[in-house]
């Protein structure tokens, strides 16, 4: 990993805004699907279409609940400094950059690849409490922590 300076507050805002963007997109799809379901005629000929739309609405509602939960979790993510990895830490290893916050997965910030991981994830469970210089192995991949911001 190349050495770079990251502003953790900017990273936190970026992740929060990504989640908000996903919420807005999902709201659009949910409203579109709800409106379309109202347009389907109430005859038995269209029962399967209405059923599929209800199934889609159910899944969109589940995704929305998950995103709303992530928004609440992000409120707990603070930018405090620490020598040990914890919630809110940016952990830079020789292989990747992990932001312990919410389970958002891979994203790009300032041209670099990051992984937003939940504190409950196996990776976070492995690195929480560790300090820079320590090493660990997960899924047969050995990594060394280069920095904790």
PDB file of C-alpha atoms in Angstrom:
ATOM      1  CA  UNK A   1       0.000   0.000   0.000  1.00  0.00           C
ATOM      2  CA  UNK A   2       1.260   3.422  -0.840  1.00  0.00           C
ATOM      3  CA  UNK A   3       1.393   5.919   1.969  1.00  0.00           C
ATOM      4  CA  UNK A   4      -1.386   8.480   1.745  1.00  0.00           C
ATOM      5  CA  UNK A   5      -2.997  10.874   4.155  1.00  0.00           C
ATOM      6  CA  UNK A   6      -6.741  10.446   4.610  1.00  0.00           C
ATOM      7  CA  UNK A   7      -9.107  12.760   6.411  1.00  0.00           C
ATOM      8  CA  UNK A   8     -11.285  10.403   8.445  1.00  0.00           C
ATOM      9  CA  UNK A   9     -14.038  13.002   8.791  1.00  0.00           C
ATOM     10  CA  UNK A  10     -14.233  13.326   4.987  1.00  0.00           C
ATOM     11  CA  UNK A  11     -14.328   9.527   4.738  1.00  0.00           C
ATOM     12  CA  UNK A  12     -17.155   9.336   7.283  1.00  0.00           C
ATOM     13  CA  UNK A  13     -19.147  12.005   5.402  1.00  0.00           C
ATOM     14  CA  UNK A  14     -18.511  10.192   2.113  1.00  0.00           C
ATOM     15  CA  UNK A  15     -19.849   6.875   3.489  1.00  0.00           C
ATOM     16  CA  UNK A  16     -22.848   8.628   5.068  1.00  0.00           C
ATOM     17  CA  UNK A  17     -23.623  10.362   1.758  1.00  0.00           C
ATOM     18  CA  UNK A  18     -23.273   7.073  -0.142  1.00  0.00           C
ATOM     19  CA  UNK A  19     -25.880   5.508   2.125  1.00  0.00           C
ATOM     20  CA  UNK A  20     -28.177   8.531   1.694  1.00  0.00           C
ATOM     21  CA  UNK A  21     -27.810   8.249  -2.079  1.00  0.00           C
ATOM     22  CA  UNK A  22     -28.749   4.584  -1.947  1.00  0.00           C
ATOM     23  CA  UNK A  23     -31.810   5.466   0.170  1.00  0.00           C
ATOM     24  CA  UNK A  24     -32.939   8.063  -2.388  1.00  0.00           C
ATOM     25  CA  UNK A  25     -32.487   5.627  -5.281  1.00  0.00           C
ATOM     26  CA  UNK A  26     -34.365   2.910  -3.425  1.00  0.00           C
ATOM     27  CA  UNK A  27     -37.175   5.333  -2.545  1.00  0.00           C
ATOM     28  CA  UNK A  28     -37.532   6.113  -6.257  1.00  0.00           C
ATOM     29  CA  UNK A  29     -37.762   2.408  -7.186  1.00  0.00           C
ATOM     30  CA  UNK A  30     -40.144   1.696  -4.332  1.00  0.00           C
ATOM     31  CA  UNK A  31     -42.470   4.568  -5.292  1.00  0.00           C
ATOM     32  CA  UNK A  32     -42.298   3.577  -8.960  1.00  0.00           C
ATOM     33  CA  UNK A  33     -43.162  -0.047  -8.147  1.00  0.00           C
ATOM     34  CA  UNK A  34     -45.994   0.969  -5.807  1.00  0.00           C
ATOM     35  CA  UNK A  35     -47.452   3.261  -8.463  1.00  0.00           C
ATOM     36  CA  UNK A  36     -47.141   0.564 -11.111  1.00  0.00           C
ATOM     37  CA  UNK A  37     -48.852  -1.963  -8.836  1.00  0.00           C
ATOM     38  CA  UNK A  38     -51.826   0.401  -8.528  1.00  0.00           C
ATOM     39  CA  UNK A  39     -52.078   0.570 -12.310  1.00  0.00           C
ATOM     40  CA  UNK A  40     -52.419  -3.199 -12.767  1.00  0.00           C
ATOM     41  CA  UNK A  41     -56.019  -4.140 -13.461  1.00  0.00           C
ATOM     42  CA  UNK A  42     -57.928  -6.033 -10.769  1.00  0.00           C
ATOM     43  CA  UNK A  43     -58.693  -9.115 -12.835  1.00  0.00           C
ATOM     44  CA  UNK A  44     -57.460 -12.678 -12.333  1.00  0.00           C
ATOM     45  CA  UNK A  45     -55.593 -12.326 -15.624  1.00  0.00           C
ATOM     46  CA  UNK A  46     -53.104 -10.032 -13.835  1.00  0.00           C
ATOM     47  CA  UNK A  47     -52.819 -11.916 -10.511  1.00  0.00           C
ATOM     48  CA  UNK A  48     -49.308 -13.219 -11.217  1.00  0.00           C
ATOM     49  CA  UNK A  49     -48.074  -9.733 -12.150  1.00  0.00           C
ATOM     50  CA  UNK A  50     -49.530  -8.226  -8.968  1.00  0.00           C
ATOM     51  CA  UNK A  51     -47.995 -11.046  -6.938  1.00  0.00           C
ATOM     52  CA  UNK A  52     -44.549 -10.419  -8.456  1.00  0.00           C
ATOM     53  CA  UNK A  53     -44.866  -6.716  -7.751  1.00  0.00           C
ATOM     54  CA  UNK A  54     -45.798  -7.374  -4.127  1.00  0.00           C
ATOM     55  CA  UNK A  55     -42.786  -9.660  -3.845  1.00  0.00           C
ATOM     56  CA  UNK A  56     -40.562  -6.899  -5.281  1.00  0.00           C
ATOM     57  CA  UNK A  57     -42.063  -4.311  -2.912  1.00  0.00           C
ATOM     58  CA  UNK A  58     -41.382  -6.658   0.012  1.00  0.00           C
ATOM     59  CA  UNK A  59     -37.708  -6.953  -0.976  1.00  0.00           C
ATOM     60  CA  UNK A  60     -37.352  -3.214  -1.550  1.00  0.00           C
ATOM     61  CA  UNK A  61     -38.832  -2.601   1.925  1.00  0.00           C
ATOM     62  CA  UNK A  62     -36.274  -4.996   3.446  1.00  0.00           C
ATOM     63  CA  UNK A  63     -33.434  -3.199   1.657  1.00  0.00           C
ATOM     64  CA  UNK A  64     -34.783   0.151   2.832  1.00  0.00           C
ATOM     65  CA  UNK A  65     -34.904  -1.064   6.447  1.00  0.00           C
ATOM     66  CA  UNK A  66     -31.298  -2.236   6.119  1.00  0.00           C
ATOM     67  CA  UNK A  67     -30.170   1.141   4.730  1.00  0.00           C
ATOM     68  CA  UNK A  68     -32.048   3.037   7.465  1.00  0.00           C
ATOM     69  CA  UNK A  69     -30.316   0.816  10.023  1.00  0.00           C
ATOM     70  CA  UNK A  70     -26.941   1.686   8.447  1.00  0.00           C
ATOM     71  CA  UNK A  71     -27.786   5.381   8.736  1.00  0.00           C
ATOM     72  CA  UNK A  72     -28.460   4.889  12.453  1.00  0.00           C
ATOM     73  CA  UNK A  73     -25.232   2.916  12.884  1.00  0.00           C
ATOM     74  CA  UNK A  74     -23.230   5.682  11.178  1.00  0.00           C
ATOM     75  CA  UNK A  75     -24.374   8.073  13.913  1.00  0.00           C
ATOM     76  CA  UNK A  76     -22.379   5.920  16.381  1.00  0.00           C
ATOM     77  CA  UNK A  77     -19.210   6.077  14.275  1.00  0.00           C
ATOM     78  CA  UNK A  78     -16.976   8.744  15.769  1.00  0.00           C
ATOM     79  CA  UNK A  79     -13.697  10.139  14.506  1.00  0.00           C
ATOM     80  CA  UNK A  80     -11.777   9.770  17.752  1.00  0.00           C
ATOM     81  CA  UNK A  81      -8.114   8.867  17.579  1.00  0.00           C
ATOM     82  CA  UNK A  82      -6.904   5.562  18.964  1.00  0.00           C
ATOM     83  CA  UNK A  83      -3.834   3.368  18.818  1.00  0.00           C
ATOM     84  CA  UNK A  84      -6.074   0.295  18.713  1.00  0.00           C
ATOM     85  CA  UNK A  85      -8.526  -0.592  15.951  1.00  0.00           C
ATOM     86  CA  UNK A  86     -12.139   0.053  16.985  1.00  0.00           C
ATOM     87  CA  UNK A  87     -15.459   1.287  15.602  1.00  0.00           C
ATOM     88  CA  UNK A  88     -14.671   4.320  13.457  1.00  0.00           C
ATOM     89  CA  UNK A  89     -11.065   3.329  12.793  1.00  0.00           C
ATOM     90  CA  UNK A  90      -9.503   3.350   9.359  1.00  0.00           C
ATOM     91  CA  UNK A  91      -7.186   0.344   9.349  1.00  0.00           C
ATOM     92  CA  UNK A  92      -4.591   0.282   6.597  1.00  0.00           C
ATOM     93  CA  UNK A  93      -2.921  -3.063   5.996  1.00  0.00           C
ATOM     94  CA  UNK A  94      -0.351  -4.113   3.433  1.00  0.00           C
ATOM     95  CA  UNK A  95      -3.267  -5.496   1.352  1.00  0.00           C
ATOM     96  CA  UNK A  96      -6.299  -3.194   1.859  1.00  0.00           C
ATOM     97  CA  UNK A  97      -7.924  -0.259   3.660  1.00  0.00           C
ATOM     98  CA  UNK A  98     -10.743  -1.120   6.072  1.00  0.00           C
ATOM     99  CA  UNK A  99     -13.123   1.449   7.538  1.00  0.00           C
ATOM    100  CA  UNK A 100     -14.815  -0.138  10.552  1.00  0.00           C
ATOM    101  CA  UNK A 101     -18.285   1.396  10.369  1.00  0.00           C
ATOM    102  CA  UNK A 102     -21.125  -0.292   8.464  1.00  0.00           C
ATOM    103  CA  UNK A 103     -21.365  -3.240   6.103  1.00  0.00           C
ATOM    104  CA  UNK A 104     -21.242  -1.270   2.856  1.00  0.00           C
ATOM    105  CA  UNK A 105     -18.498  -3.234   1.119  1.00  0.00           C
ATOM    106  CA  UNK A 106     -16.070  -1.921  -1.453  1.00  0.00           C
ATOM    107  CA  UNK A 107     -16.006   1.735  -2.484  1.00  0.00           C
ATOM    108  CA  UNK A 108     -13.547   4.232  -3.926  1.00  0.00           C
ATOM    109  CA  UNK A 109     -12.554   7.403  -2.088  1.00  0.00           C
ATOM    110  CA  UNK A 110      -9.999   9.904  -3.383  1.00  0.00           C
ATOM    111  CA  UNK A 111      -8.952   7.383  -6.035  1.00  0.00           C
ATOM    112  CA  UNK A 112      -8.228   4.555  -3.588  1.00  0.00           C
ATOM    113  CA  UNK A 113     -10.155   1.363  -2.846  1.00  0.00           C
ATOM    114  CA  UNK A 114     -11.647   0.991   0.629  1.00  0.00           C
ATOM    115  CA  UNK A 115     -13.867  -1.537   2.356  1.00  0.00           C
ATOM    116  CA  UNK A 116     -16.520  -0.347   4.795  1.00  0.00           C
ATOM    117  CA  UNK A 117     -16.984  -3.255   7.184  1.00  0.00           C
ATOM    118  CA  UNK A 118     -19.314  -3.823  10.085  1.00  0.00           C
ATOM    119  CA  UNK A 119     -17.778  -4.281  13.535  1.00  0.00           C
ATOM    120  CA  UNK A 120     -19.547  -7.673  13.573  1.00  0.00           C
ATOM    121  CA  UNK A 121     -17.782  -8.864  10.389  1.00  0.00           C
ATOM    122  CA  UNK A 122     -15.093 -11.556  10.702  1.00  0.00           C
ATOM    123  CA  UNK A 123     -12.438  -9.105   9.464  1.00  0.00           C
ATOM    124  CA  UNK A 124     -13.367  -6.461  12.039  1.00  0.00           C
ATOM    125  CA  UNK A 125     -13.569  -9.069  14.796  1.00  0.00           C
ATOM    126  CA  UNK A 126     -10.038 -10.120  13.878  1.00  0.00           C
ATOM    127  CA  UNK A 127      -8.517  -6.607  13.856  1.00  0.00           C
ATOM    128  CA  UNK A 128     -10.436  -4.794  16.609  1.00  0.00           C
ATOM    129  CA  UNK A 129      -8.045  -4.190  19.467  1.00  0.00           C
ATOM    130  CA  UNK A 130      -4.917  -4.604  17.322  1.00  0.00           C
ATOM    131  CA  UNK A 131      -2.249  -1.916  16.848  1.00  0.00           C
ATOM    132  CA  UNK A 132      -0.106  -0.807  13.916  1.00  0.00           C
ATOM    133  CA  UNK A 133       2.681  -3.295  13.268  1.00  0.00           C
ATOM    134  CA  UNK A 134       0.658  -6.329  14.325  1.00  0.00           C
ATOM    135  CA  UNK A 135      -0.081  -9.136  11.881  1.00  0.00           C
ATOM    136  CA  UNK A 136      -3.029 -11.460  11.394  1.00  0.00           C
ATOM    137  CA  UNK A 137      -4.328 -14.140   9.060  1.00  0.00           C
ATOM    138  CA  UNK A 138      -7.928 -14.473   7.908  1.00  0.00           C
ATOM    139  CA  UNK A 139      -9.108 -16.940   5.259  1.00  0.00           C
ATOM    140  CA  UNK A 140      -5.476 -17.946   4.633  1.00  0.00           C
ATOM    141  CA  UNK A 141      -4.556 -14.330   3.777  1.00  0.00           C
ATOM    142  CA  UNK A 142      -1.784 -12.895   5.922  1.00  0.00           C
ATOM    143  CA  UNK A 143      -1.839  -9.131   6.487  1.00  0.00           C
ATOM    144  CA  UNK A 144       0.164  -6.619   8.462  1.00  0.00           C
ATOM    145  CA  UNK A 145      -1.439  -3.501   9.909  1.00  0.00           C
ATOM    146  CA  UNK A 146       0.553  -0.520   8.652  1.00  0.00           C
ATOM    147  CA  UNK A 147      -1.504   2.268  10.238  1.00  0.00           C
ATOM    148  CA  UNK A 148      -4.631   2.947  12.271  1.00  0.00           C
ATOM    149  CA  UNK A 149      -6.284   6.312  11.837  1.00  0.00           C
TER     150      UNK A 149
END
